[in-house]
Short mmCIF file of C-alpha atoms and ligand atoms in Angstrom, two decimals:
data_model
loop_
_atom_site.label_atom_id
_atom_site.label_comp_id
_atom_site.label_asym_id
_atom_site.label_seq_id
_atom_site.Cartn_x
_atom_site.Cartn_y
_atom_site.Cartn_z
CA UNK A 1 -36.68 106.62 190.26
CA UNK A 2 -36.26 106.07 186.55
CA UNK A 3 -33.45 103.65 185.74
CA UNK A 4 -31.09 104.07 182.79
CA UNK A 5 -32.15 100.69 181.24
CA UNK A 6 -35.32 101.09 179.24
CA UNK A 7 -35.06 104.97 179.63
CA UNK A 8 -37.85 106.33 177.17
CA UNK A 9 -36.26 109.24 175.36
CA UNK A 10 -39.28 109.87 173.09
CA UNK A 11 -41.49 110.95 176.06
CA UNK A 12 -39.13 114.02 176.46
CA UNK A 13 -39.61 115.30 173.02
CA UNK A 14 -42.44 117.77 172.83
CA UNK A 15 -44.69 118.06 169.78
CA UNK A 16 -45.90 121.45 168.72
CA UNK A 17 -48.51 121.32 166.11
CA UNK A 18 -48.60 123.71 163.12
CA UNK A 19 -45.15 125.16 163.78
CA UNK A 20 -43.48 126.74 161.86
CA UNK A 21 -46.68 126.44 159.51
CA UNK A 22 -50.04 124.70 159.42
CA UNK A 23 -49.80 120.96 159.05
CA UNK A 24 -46.20 120.52 160.52
CA UNK A 25 -45.77 118.66 163.69
CA UNK A 26 -42.65 120.25 165.06
CA UNK A 27 -40.67 117.66 167.33
CA UNK A 28 -39.08 119.81 169.76
CA UNK A 29 -35.96 118.62 171.49
CA UNK A 30 -35.66 121.59 173.90
CA UNK A 31 -37.52 119.77 176.51
CA UNK A 32 -35.29 116.81 176.10
CA UNK A 33 -31.95 118.65 176.38
CA UNK A 34 -33.45 120.51 179.38
CA UNK A 35 -33.64 117.30 181.22
CA UNK A 36 -30.35 116.14 182.78
CA UNK A 37 -31.08 112.42 182.42
CA UNK A 38 -32.59 112.66 179.02
CA UNK A 39 -29.71 114.83 177.76
CA UNK A 40 -26.97 112.45 179.13
CA UNK A 41 -28.91 109.24 177.83
CA UNK A 42 -29.23 110.82 174.42
CA UNK A 43 -25.58 111.77 174.13
CA UNK A 44 -24.60 108.28 175.47
CA UNK A 45 -26.73 106.55 172.90
CA UNK A 46 -25.69 108.70 170.00
CA UNK A 47 -21.82 108.10 170.61
CA UNK A 48 -22.25 104.30 171.61
CA UNK A 49 -21.56 102.80 168.10
CA UNK A 50 -18.65 105.08 167.46
CA UNK A 51 -16.63 104.66 170.68
CA UNK A 52 -14.16 102.18 168.88
CA UNK A 53 -14.21 104.10 165.55
CA UNK A 54 -11.47 106.42 164.43
CA UNK A 55 -13.04 109.76 164.20
CA UNK A 56 -10.99 113.04 163.93
CA UNK A 57 -13.81 115.68 164.31
CA UNK A 58 -17.43 115.91 165.06
CA UNK A 59 -19.31 118.28 162.61
CA UNK A 60 -22.64 119.73 163.82
CA UNK A 61 -25.41 121.48 161.67
CA UNK A 62 -26.62 124.84 162.92
CA UNK A 63 -28.28 125.28 165.31
CA UNK A 64 -29.40 122.27 167.35
CA UNK A 65 -26.72 120.13 165.73
CA UNK A 66 -24.25 122.47 167.79
CA UNK A 67 -25.71 121.51 171.18
CA UNK A 68 -25.72 117.87 170.51
CA UNK A 69 -22.29 118.00 168.65
CA UNK A 70 -20.60 119.98 171.19
CA UNK A 71 -21.49 117.31 173.81
CA UNK A 72 -20.64 114.41 171.58
CA UNK A 73 -17.29 115.92 170.58
CA UNK A 74 -16.47 116.39 174.31
CA UNK A 75 -17.43 112.81 175.11
CA UNK A 76 -15.34 111.45 172.19
CA UNK A 77 -12.48 113.69 173.12
CA UNK A 78 -12.43 115.13 169.81
CA UNK A 79 -12.84 118.64 168.29
CA UNK A 80 -16.00 120.25 166.92
CA UNK A 81 -16.52 121.95 163.56
CA UNK A 82 -19.80 124.03 162.70
CA UNK A 83 -21.63 123.94 159.49
CA UNK A 84 -23.63 127.20 159.54
CA UNK A 85 -26.28 128.95 157.61
CA UNK A 86 -24.87 131.22 154.67
CA UNK A 87 -23.05 134.41 155.87
CA UNK A 88 -22.43 133.48 159.46
CA UNK A 89 -18.88 132.13 159.58
CA UNK A 90 -16.26 134.79 159.76
CA UNK A 91 -13.42 133.13 157.76
CA UNK A 92 -13.11 131.99 154.15
CA UNK A 93 -15.88 129.38 153.34
CA UNK A 94 -17.12 126.98 150.97
CA UNK A 95 -20.83 126.75 150.25
CA UNK A 96 -23.62 124.28 149.14
CA UNK A 97 -27.00 125.34 148.44
CA UNK A 98 -30.21 123.17 148.79
CA UNK A 99 -33.88 123.14 147.99
CA UNK A 100 -36.44 124.04 150.59
CA UNK A 101 -40.18 123.52 149.98
CA UNK A 102 -40.26 127.00 148.97
CA UNK A 103 -37.07 128.49 147.72
CA UNK A 104 -33.44 127.67 148.41
CA UNK A 105 -31.07 127.82 151.39
CA UNK A 106 -27.18 127.32 151.72
CA UNK A 107 -24.80 126.07 154.22
CA UNK A 108 -21.09 126.91 154.79
CA UNK A 109 -18.06 125.35 156.43
CA UNK A 110 -14.57 127.15 156.88
CA UNK A 111 -12.34 126.29 153.96
CA UNK A 112 -9.58 125.33 156.23
CA UNK A 113 -11.57 123.38 158.83
CA UNK A 114 -10.82 119.88 157.45
CA UNK A 115 -8.27 118.27 155.49
CA UNK A 116 -8.45 115.48 152.84
CA UNK A 117 -9.11 112.03 154.48
CA UNK A 118 -9.98 113.29 157.95
CA UNK A 119 -12.66 111.25 159.49
CA UNK A 120 -15.88 113.01 160.83
CA UNK A 121 -19.12 112.22 162.47
CA UNK A 122 -21.96 114.40 161.22
CA UNK A 123 -24.62 115.40 163.78
CA UNK A 124 -28.04 117.11 163.75
CA UNK A 125 -31.09 116.88 165.95
CA UNK A 126 -33.51 115.46 163.29
CA UNK A 127 -33.62 114.03 159.88
CA UNK A 128 -36.72 114.66 157.72
CA UNK A 129 -36.48 114.95 153.95
CA UNK A 130 -32.65 114.66 154.25
CA UNK A 131 -32.05 118.02 152.25
CA UNK A 132 -30.13 119.55 155.05
CA UNK A 133 -27.98 116.64 155.70
CA UNK A 134 -27.38 115.91 152.03
CA UNK A 135 -26.10 119.55 151.64
CA UNK A 136 -23.88 119.08 154.68
CA UNK A 137 -22.45 115.77 153.20
CA UNK A 138 -21.70 117.41 149.85
CA UNK A 139 -19.95 120.16 151.78
CA UNK A 140 -17.78 117.68 153.52
CA UNK A 141 -17.13 115.88 150.40
CA UNK A 142 -15.92 119.01 148.94
CA UNK A 143 -13.39 119.33 151.90
CA UNK A 144 -12.13 115.78 151.05
CA UNK A 145 -13.21 114.63 154.54
CA UNK A 146 -14.43 111.06 155.01
CA UNK A 147 -17.76 110.83 156.68
CA UNK A 148 -17.81 107.99 159.09
CA UNK A 149 -21.63 108.16 159.90
CA UNK A 150 -24.42 110.81 160.37
CA UNK A 151 -26.38 110.71 163.53
CA UNK A 152 -29.63 112.35 164.73
CA UNK A 153 -31.84 111.83 167.79
CA UNK A 154 -35.12 111.87 165.66
CA UNK A 155 -35.95 110.21 162.35
CA UNK A 156 -39.08 111.04 160.41
CA UNK A 157 -39.05 107.90 158.26
CA UNK A 158 -42.14 108.93 156.31
CA UNK A 159 -40.19 111.75 154.81
CA UNK A 160 -37.46 109.38 153.36
CA UNK A 161 -34.30 111.34 154.45
CA UNK A 162 -32.72 108.42 156.06
CA UNK A 163 -33.21 106.09 153.03
CA UNK A 164 -31.54 108.68 150.77
CA UNK A 165 -28.54 108.97 152.98
CA UNK A 166 -28.28 105.07 153.22
CA UNK A 167 -28.56 104.89 149.48
CA UNK A 168 -25.65 107.41 149.21
CA UNK A 169 -23.60 104.93 151.20
CA UNK A 170 -23.76 106.93 154.46
CA UNK A 171 -24.20 104.96 157.67
CA UNK A 172 -27.15 106.56 159.66
CA UNK A 173 -27.57 106.22 163.41
CA UNK A 174 -30.90 107.59 165.01
CA UNK A 175 -32.56 106.95 168.41
CA UNK A 176 -36.26 107.56 167.95
CA UNK A 177 -38.85 107.75 165.18
CA UNK A 178 -42.06 109.54 164.74
CA UNK A 179 -44.64 108.79 162.07
CA UNK A 180 -45.88 111.42 159.71
CA UNK A 181 -44.23 114.88 158.97
P1 AMP B 1 -34.58 118.10 156.31
O1 AMP B 1 -33.68 118.95 155.66
O2 AMP B 1 -36.03 117.98 155.66
O3 AMP B 1 -34.22 116.76 156.58
O4 AMP B 1 -34.82 118.77 157.81
C1 AMP B 1 -34.13 118.68 158.83
C2 AMP B 1 -33.82 119.88 159.53
O5 AMP B 1 -34.94 120.68 159.68
C3 AMP B 1 -33.14 119.65 160.81
O6 AMP B 1 -32.08 120.77 161.07
C4 AMP B 1 -34.41 119.93 161.70
O7 AMP B 1 -33.95 120.57 162.91
C5 AMP B 1 -35.32 120.60 160.90
N1 AMP B 1 -36.73 119.96 160.95
C6 AMP B 1 -37.35 119.62 159.88
N2 AMP B 1 -38.48 118.93 160.25
C7 AMP B 1 -38.72 119.19 161.40
C8 AMP B 1 -39.76 118.75 162.45
N3 AMP B 1 -40.96 118.17 162.02
N4 AMP B 1 -39.52 119.00 163.69
C9 AMP B 1 -38.38 119.67 164.09
N5 AMP B 1 -37.44 120.10 163.30
C10 AMP B 1 -37.54 119.78 161.98
#
C-alpha cells in the first residue's frame, strides 16, 4: 500500500507528446485527478501553506483551475469565483486580453464578484509562460482584490512564468516541475 508520506504526485501526470501541436509535451492532469489518492494529496499540498492565511475567496482559471479551485475552496471553507474565457460569463464582466503564441485571447470575471481589499488565492493546473496567470492577476487588480498567492500543480520552469510572477511580487506555490516545454 502506498503511504501518504513520500507520495509521488508526478507519476500520476500523463505526458502526451505533440498535443495540441507538434513539439508540445502536454502535461495531462486528468490522470492525476482521476485517482482518489493523488487528487486528495494534491489538494492537501496546494492548501497547506495557506491554512493559517486570511483568504476570502478562491479564484480558478477555466477550465482545469475550476476542478482544483472548487476542491481548494471547499477545503478552506471559502467560496469560489471563476475566471472564464471571453463570452462565457452571463453577468456584467470586466476583461483582460493577453498574447498567445499566435494571436490573442481574453479572460473575464464578473464585475461584482469581488470588492476592494478582499483576499484571494488564484488557482490553475499549470504555469508555463505565465501569460494566462498574468492576465488573471491584472483582472484581479482591476477588481481591487488583494492576491495572497497563486498556486499550480505543475511548473514548467524553462518557460519562465513563475519567475515573472515572483518579479511582480506574487507568491507562487507549485507542487511538481517538468523540464522543457
Ligand atoms: P501559460 O499562459 O503559458 O502559462 O499557460 C498556462 C495555461 O495553458 C494553463 O491553463 C495550462 O492548463 C495550459 N498549458 C500550457 N502549456 C501546457 C502544457 N505543456 N501542458 C498542459 N497544459 C498547458
